[in-house]
Amino acid sequence: MIDNEKVLFSGMQATGNLTLGNYLGALKNWVKLSDEYLCFYSVVDLHSITVRQDPAELRKRARALLTLYIAAGIDPFKACIYFQSHVSGHAELSWILNCFTYMGELNRMTQFKDKSAKHADNINAGLFTYPVLMAADILLYQADVVPVGVDQMQHLELTRDIAQRFNGIFGDIFTIPEAYIGKQGAKIMSLQDPSKKMSKSDENPNASIYLMDDTDTIMRKCKRAVTDSLAVVAYSDDQPGVKNLIDIYSSCTNKTPAEVEKEFEGKGYGDFKMAVGESVVSVLKPLQDRYYELSKDKAYIDKVIKENAEKADYYAQKTLRKVKKKVGFPEVPRI
C-alpha cells in the first residue's frame, strides 16, 4: 500500500442475477475508482446466507460474480477482488463489533424490517446482526470511503457510530469511513414500474435487464418498457418511464439527457426504444464475450481467487491484530 493512498471498500451479494442497474449504477463506476483508490471489492457470500441458499448454486453464483467483476473491466491484480468467506477476519471482527453495538441501534435498521416481512419464516439472528457484519467488512480494511446508495446510508452511519465508540474506548484503531461522494452511477429504475429501482429479485421478468440477457431478450424488454401516451421523448419527472429510458441511453452512450432529447425530437417511442435496446446491447455484448472467455480459463480465475484472498487476508490481519490486543485477547507466543 502506498503512503497516503486512500482505501475504498464495496461488495455485492452472490444471489440473483446482476442487472443493468447494478452495472450502470455501481460496477461500471468501480472500474474507474480502481485508478483513484486502493480498492477492495468483495463477493459478500457471508451476507448471502441470511436467506436460505442452495449450496451448489451459491458456489456457482459466487464464482460467476467474481468473474463478472473482471469481465466488467476491473483489473484483479490492481484492485483486490475476493470472496468474503475466504477471509476469516470478517466473521472474527463482526463478533467483536457485536459486543460494541446496541440492540436499539439494530432495532432501528429499516432493512431488517423489510427483509423480515419478505422472509417471515426465517427471521434469524444473522438477519438482525447483518449491519454489524457490514461494519466489519468496511472497518477491517480501514476504508476511507464506501460507495453507498440511499438504502445503505443507514448502515454506513451505524458503521461510523460503532467505529467512533470503539475508538473512544481504545484509541484510534479504526478509520472513520465516509460515504463516497463523486460522480454517482446512474440510478436505473424498473422497466415496468419506474417508481422503483431495477431489481435482481423482481418477479416480473420484463422489469429488469440482466447482464447476461441475449440480444433478442434485451430488445424485447426495451420494446415492452412502460412509457406514456404523450409520445414525446422528454427528460421530465412527469414522464418517469421515458426519463428512465433516457437515463439508460445516456449511460450507455455517454450523451447528456438534453442531447438525447434533441436526438429524438419529433420521433416516436418505437424508434427511441429500439435505440435504447441497441445501446444496451453495445455495452453488454463485449462484457458477455469477456465473461465467457474468462469462464473457460479455470486456472486464471483460480489464481485470482487464491492471490486476492491472501492479499485481503494480509490487510485484514493487520487490523485484527490491533483490535484483539486492545480488547484483551492473549497473543500467540512466538517460540
Coordinates of C-alpha atoms in Angstrom, one line a residue:
M1 CA 0.0 0.0 0.0
I2 CA 1.3 3.4 -1.0
D3 CA 1.6 6.0 1.8
N4 CA -1.5 8.3 1.9
E5 CA -3.3 6.1 -0.6
K6 CA -7.0 6.1 0.4
V7 CA -8.9 2.8 0.7
L8 CA -12.3 2.0 -0.8
F9 CA -14.5 -1.0 0.1
S10 CA -17.6 -2.2 -1.6
G11 CA -19.2 -5.6 -2.3
M12 CA -22.1 -7.3 -4.0
Q13 CA -24.1 -10.4 -2.9
A14 CA -23.8 -13.6 -4.8
T15 CA -27.5 -14.0 -5.1
G16 CA -29.8 -13.4 -8.1
N17 CA -28.5 -12.2 -11.4
L18 CA -26.9 -8.8 -11.8
T19 CA -29.0 -6.3 -13.6
L20 CA -28.2 -3.4 -16.0
G21 CA -28.9 -1.2 -13.0
N22 CA -26.2 -3.0 -10.9
Y23 CA -23.7 -2.4 -13.8
L24 CA -24.5 1.2 -14.7
G25 CA -25.1 2.2 -11.1
A26 CA -22.1 0.6 -9.5
L27 CA -19.9 -1.9 -11.3
K28 CA -19.1 0.4 -14.2
N29 CA -18.0 3.1 -11.7
W30 CA -15.9 0.6 -9.7
V31 CA -13.5 0.3 -12.7
K32 CA -12.8 4.0 -12.6
L33 CA -12.4 4.1 -8.9
S34 CA -9.6 1.5 -9.1
D35 CA -7.4 4.3 -10.5
E36 CA -8.1 6.6 -7.6
Y37 CA -8.1 4.3 -4.5
L38 CA -6.8 1.0 -3.2
C39 CA -10.0 -0.9 -3.7
F40 CA -11.3 -4.0 -2.0
Y41 CA -14.3 -5.4 -4.0
S42 CA -15.8 -8.4 -2.2
V43 CA -18.2 -11.1 -3.2
V44 CA -20.1 -10.9 0.1
D45 CA -21.2 -14.5 0.3
L46 CA -21.4 -14.5 4.2
H47 CA -24.2 -11.9 3.8
S48 CA -26.0 -14.2 1.3
I49 CA -26.8 -17.0 3.8
T50 CA -29.2 -14.8 5.9
V51 CA -31.6 -16.2 3.4
R52 CA -31.6 -20.0 2.7
Q53 CA -29.4 -20.8 -0.3
D54 CA -28.8 -23.9 -2.4
P55 CA -25.1 -24.6 -1.6
A56 CA -24.1 -25.7 -5.1
E57 CA -26.0 -22.7 -6.6
L58 CA -24.3 -20.3 -4.2
R59 CA -20.8 -21.5 -5.1
K60 CA -21.7 -21.3 -8.8
R61 CA -23.1 -17.7 -8.5
A62 CA -20.2 -16.5 -6.3
R63 CA -17.6 -17.6 -8.8
A64 CA -19.7 -16.2 -11.7
L65 CA -20.0 -12.8 -9.9
L66 CA -16.2 -12.6 -9.3
T67 CA -15.7 -13.4 -12.9
L68 CA -18.1 -10.7 -13.9
Y69 CA -16.1 -8.2 -11.8
I70 CA -13.2 -8.9 -14.1
A71 CA -15.2 -9.0 -17.3
A72 CA -16.6 -5.6 -16.4
G73 CA -13.0 -4.2 -16.6
I74 CA -11.7 -4.4 -13.0
D75 CA -8.0 -5.4 -13.0
P76 CA -7.9 -8.2 -10.3
F77 CA -4.2 -7.5 -9.6
K78 CA -4.7 -3.8 -9.1
A79 CA -8.0 -3.9 -7.1
C80 CA -8.4 -6.7 -4.7
I81 CA -11.5 -8.8 -5.7
Y82 CA -12.1 -11.7 -3.4
F83 CA -14.7 -13.9 -1.6
Q84 CA -15.7 -12.6 1.8
S85 CA -15.8 -16.2 3.2
H86 CA -12.1 -16.7 2.3
V87 CA -11.1 -14.1 4.9
S88 CA -11.9 -15.2 8.4
G89 CA -11.3 -11.7 9.7
H90 CA -14.8 -10.6 8.5
A91 CA -16.5 -13.1 10.9
E92 CA -14.0 -12.5 13.7
L93 CA -14.3 -8.8 13.7
S94 CA -18.1 -9.0 13.3
W95 CA -18.3 -10.9 16.6
I96 CA -16.1 -8.4 18.4
L97 CA -18.1 -5.4 17.0
N98 CA -21.4 -7.2 18.0
C99 CA -20.2 -6.6 21.6
F100 CA -20.0 -2.9 20.9
T101 CA -23.3 -2.5 19.1
Y102 CA -26.6 -1.8 20.9
M103 CA -29.8 -3.7 20.4
G104 CA -31.7 -0.4 20.0
E105 CA -29.4 0.6 17.1
L106 CA -30.1 -2.7 15.3
N107 CA -33.8 -2.4 16.0
R108 CA -33.9 0.8 14.1
M109 CA -32.5 -0.7 10.9
T110 CA -35.2 -0.4 8.2
Q111 CA -33.7 -3.2 6.0
F112 CA -34.2 -5.7 8.8
K113 CA -37.9 -4.8 9.0
D114 CA -38.2 -5.1 5.2
K115 CA -36.4 -8.4 4.9
S116 CA -38.3 -9.8 7.9
A117 CA -41.5 -9.1 6.1
K118 CA -40.3 -10.8 3.0
H119 CA -38.8 -13.8 4.8
A120 CA -41.3 -14.2 7.7
D121 CA -40.5 -18.0 8.0
N122 CA -36.7 -17.3 8.6
I123 CA -36.2 -14.3 10.8
N124 CA -32.8 -15.4 12.0
A125 CA -30.2 -13.7 14.2
G126 CA -27.9 -13.2 11.2
L127 CA -30.6 -11.1 9.5
F128 CA -30.7 -8.9 12.6
T129 CA -26.9 -8.5 13.0
Y130 CA -26.3 -8.2 9.3
P131 CA -25.3 -4.5 9.6
V132 CA -22.6 -5.4 12.1
L133 CA -21.0 -7.7 9.6
M134 CA -21.3 -4.9 7.1
A135 CA -19.5 -2.7 9.5
A136 CA -16.8 -5.3 10.0
D137 CA -16.4 -5.6 6.2
I138 CA -15.6 -1.8 6.0
L139 CA -13.6 -1.3 9.1
L140 CA -11.4 -4.4 8.5
Y141 CA -9.6 -2.7 5.7
Q142 CA -9.6 0.8 7.3
A143 CA -11.7 2.0 4.4
D144 CA -11.7 5.8 3.9
V145 CA -14.7 5.8 1.6
V146 CA -17.6 3.5 0.8
P147 CA -19.8 4.0 -2.3
V148 CA -23.4 3.5 -1.0
G149 CA -26.9 4.1 -2.2
V150 CA -29.6 5.8 -0.2
D151 CA -30.8 2.5 1.0
Q152 CA -27.4 1.6 2.6
M153 CA -26.7 5.0 4.1
Q154 CA -28.2 3.9 7.5
H155 CA -25.8 1.0 7.6
L156 CA -22.8 3.3 7.0
E157 CA -24.0 5.6 9.7
L158 CA -24.1 2.7 12.1
T159 CA -20.6 1.7 11.0
R160 CA -19.3 5.1 11.8
D161 CA -21.1 5.0 15.2
I162 CA -19.5 1.7 16.1
A163 CA -16.0 2.8 15.0
Q164 CA -16.2 6.0 16.9
R165 CA -17.5 4.2 20.0
F166 CA -14.6 1.6 19.8
N167 CA -12.0 4.4 19.2
G168 CA -13.4 6.3 22.1
I169 CA -12.7 3.4 24.4
F170 CA -9.4 2.1 23.0
G171 CA -7.9 4.9 20.9
D172 CA -7.7 5.5 17.2
I173 CA -7.9 1.9 15.9
F174 CA -10.4 2.3 13.1
T175 CA -10.6 4.8 10.2
I176 CA -14.0 6.5 10.3
P177 CA -15.4 5.9 6.8
E178 CA -17.1 8.5 4.7
A179 CA -19.8 7.9 2.0
Y180 CA -18.2 8.1 -1.4
I181 CA -19.1 11.5 -2.9
G182 CA -18.2 11.7 -6.6
K183 CA -19.8 11.1 -9.9
Q184 CA -22.6 8.8 -9.0
G185 CA -23.6 6.0 -11.3
A186 CA -27.0 6.2 -12.9
K187 CA -30.0 5.1 -10.8
I188 CA -31.8 2.7 -13.2
M189 CA -35.4 2.0 -12.5
S190 CA -37.7 -0.9 -13.3
L191 CA -38.8 -1.0 -16.9
Q192 CA -42.3 -2.0 -15.8
D193 CA -42.7 0.3 -12.7
P194 CA -40.4 3.3 -12.9
S195 CA -41.2 4.3 -9.4
K196 CA -38.9 1.6 -8.0
K197 CA -35.3 0.5 -8.7
M198 CA -34.5 -2.2 -11.2
S199 CA -34.0 -5.2 -9.0
K200 CA -32.4 -8.7 -9.1
S201 CA -35.4 -10.1 -7.4
D202 CA -38.3 -8.5 -9.4
E203 CA -40.9 -11.1 -10.1
N204 CA -41.8 -9.5 -13.4
P205 CA -39.3 -10.9 -16.0
N206 CA -39.8 -7.8 -18.2
A207 CA -38.9 -5.4 -15.4
S208 CA -35.1 -5.9 -15.4
I209 CA -32.4 -6.3 -18.0
Y210 CA -29.9 -8.9 -16.7
L211 CA -26.2 -8.6 -17.6
M212 CA -26.3 -12.0 -19.3
D213 CA -29.5 -11.4 -21.3
D214 CA -29.1 -12.1 -25.0
T215 CA -29.7 -9.5 -27.7
D216 CA -33.2 -10.6 -28.6
T217 CA -34.2 -10.6 -24.9
I218 CA -32.8 -7.1 -24.3
M219 CA -34.5 -5.7 -27.4
R220 CA -37.8 -7.3 -26.4
K221 CA -37.7 -5.9 -22.8
C222 CA -36.9 -2.4 -24.1
K223 CA -39.8 -2.6 -26.6
R224 CA -42.1 -3.5 -23.7
A225 CA -40.8 -0.8 -21.4
V226 CA -43.5 1.3 -19.8
T227 CA -43.8 4.9 -21.3
D228 CA -46.9 7.0 -21.6
S229 CA -49.4 8.5 -24.1
L230 CA -47.6 11.8 -24.6
A231 CA -45.3 10.4 -27.4
V232 CA -42.6 13.0 -26.6
V233 CA -39.0 12.0 -25.6
A234 CA -38.6 14.4 -22.7
Y235 CA -36.5 14.2 -19.5
S236 CA -39.3 15.0 -17.1
D237 CA -40.5 13.7 -13.7
D238 CA -43.9 13.8 -15.3
Q239 CA -42.8 11.1 -17.7
P240 CA -41.0 8.6 -15.3
G241 CA -40.9 5.7 -17.8
V242 CA -39.4 7.8 -20.6
K243 CA -37.0 9.5 -18.2
N244 CA -35.7 6.1 -17.1
L245 CA -35.1 5.1 -20.7
I246 CA -33.2 8.3 -21.3
D247 CA -31.0 7.6 -18.2
I248 CA -30.3 4.2 -19.7
Y249 CA -29.5 5.5 -23.1
S250 CA -27.4 8.4 -21.7
S251 CA -25.4 6.0 -19.5
C252 CA -24.7 3.6 -22.5
T253 CA -23.8 6.3 -25.0
N254 CA -22.3 9.0 -22.7
K255 CA -24.7 11.6 -24.0
T256 CA -26.5 14.1 -21.8
P257 CA -30.3 13.9 -21.3
A258 CA -30.5 17.2 -23.3
E259 CA -28.6 15.7 -26.2
V260 CA -30.9 12.6 -26.1
E261 CA -34.0 14.8 -26.2
K262 CA -32.6 16.7 -29.2
E263 CA -31.6 13.4 -31.0
F264 CA -35.2 12.1 -30.7
E265 CA -37.1 15.3 -31.2
G266 CA -40.1 14.6 -33.4
K267 CA -39.5 10.8 -33.3
G268 CA -41.9 8.3 -31.7
Y269 CA -41.3 5.9 -28.8
G270 CA -40.8 3.0 -31.2
D271 CA -37.6 4.5 -32.7
F272 CA -36.5 5.6 -29.2
K273 CA -37.0 2.2 -27.6
M274 CA -35.1 0.5 -30.5
A275 CA -32.2 2.8 -30.0
V276 CA -32.2 2.2 -26.2
G277 CA -32.1 -1.5 -26.8
E278 CA -29.2 -1.3 -29.3
S279 CA -27.2 1.0 -26.9
V280 CA -27.6 -1.6 -24.1
V281 CA -26.5 -4.4 -26.4
S282 CA -23.5 -2.4 -27.5
V283 CA -22.4 -2.2 -23.8
L284 CA -23.3 -5.7 -22.6
K285 CA -22.2 -7.8 -25.6
P286 CA -18.4 -7.1 -25.0
L287 CA -18.8 -7.8 -21.3
Q288 CA -20.6 -11.0 -22.0
D289 CA -18.0 -12.1 -24.5
R290 CA -15.2 -11.4 -22.0
Y291 CA -17.2 -13.3 -19.3
Y292 CA -17.5 -16.4 -21.4
E293 CA -13.8 -16.2 -22.3
L294 CA -12.7 -15.9 -18.7
S295 CA -15.1 -18.7 -17.6
K296 CA -13.2 -21.1 -19.7
D297 CA -9.8 -20.2 -18.1
K298 CA -10.2 -22.0 -14.8
A299 CA -6.5 -21.7 -13.9
Y300 CA -6.6 -17.9 -14.3
I301 CA -9.7 -17.5 -12.2
D302 CA -8.3 -19.9 -9.5
K303 CA -5.1 -17.8 -9.4
V304 CA -7.1 -14.6 -8.9
I305 CA -9.1 -16.2 -6.1
K306 CA -6.1 -17.5 -4.3
E307 CA -3.8 -14.5 -4.6
N308 CA -6.5 -12.0 -3.8
A309 CA -7.7 -14.0 -0.8
E310 CA -4.1 -13.8 0.5
K311 CA -3.9 -10.1 -0.2
A312 CA -7.2 -9.4 1.5
D313 CA -6.2 -11.5 4.5
Y314 CA -2.9 -9.7 4.9
Y315 CA -4.7 -6.3 5.3
A316 CA -7.4 -7.8 7.4
Q317 CA -5.0 -9.4 9.9
K318 CA -3.2 -6.1 10.3
T319 CA -6.4 -4.6 11.7
L320 CA -7.5 -7.7 13.5
R321 CA -4.2 -8.0 15.5
K322 CA -4.6 -4.4 16.8
V323 CA -8.3 -5.0 17.7
K324 CA -7.6 -8.3 19.5
K325 CA -4.8 -6.7 21.5
K326 CA -6.9 -3.7 22.5
V327 CA -9.8 -5.9 23.7
G328 CA -7.5 -8.0 25.8
F329 CA -7.2 -11.3 23.9
P330 CA -4.0 -13.3 24.7
E331 CA -1.3 -13.1 22.0
V332 CA 0.1 -16.3 20.4
P333 CA 3.6 -16.8 21.9
R334 CA 6.5 -16.6 19.5
I335 CA 8.6 -19.6 20.5

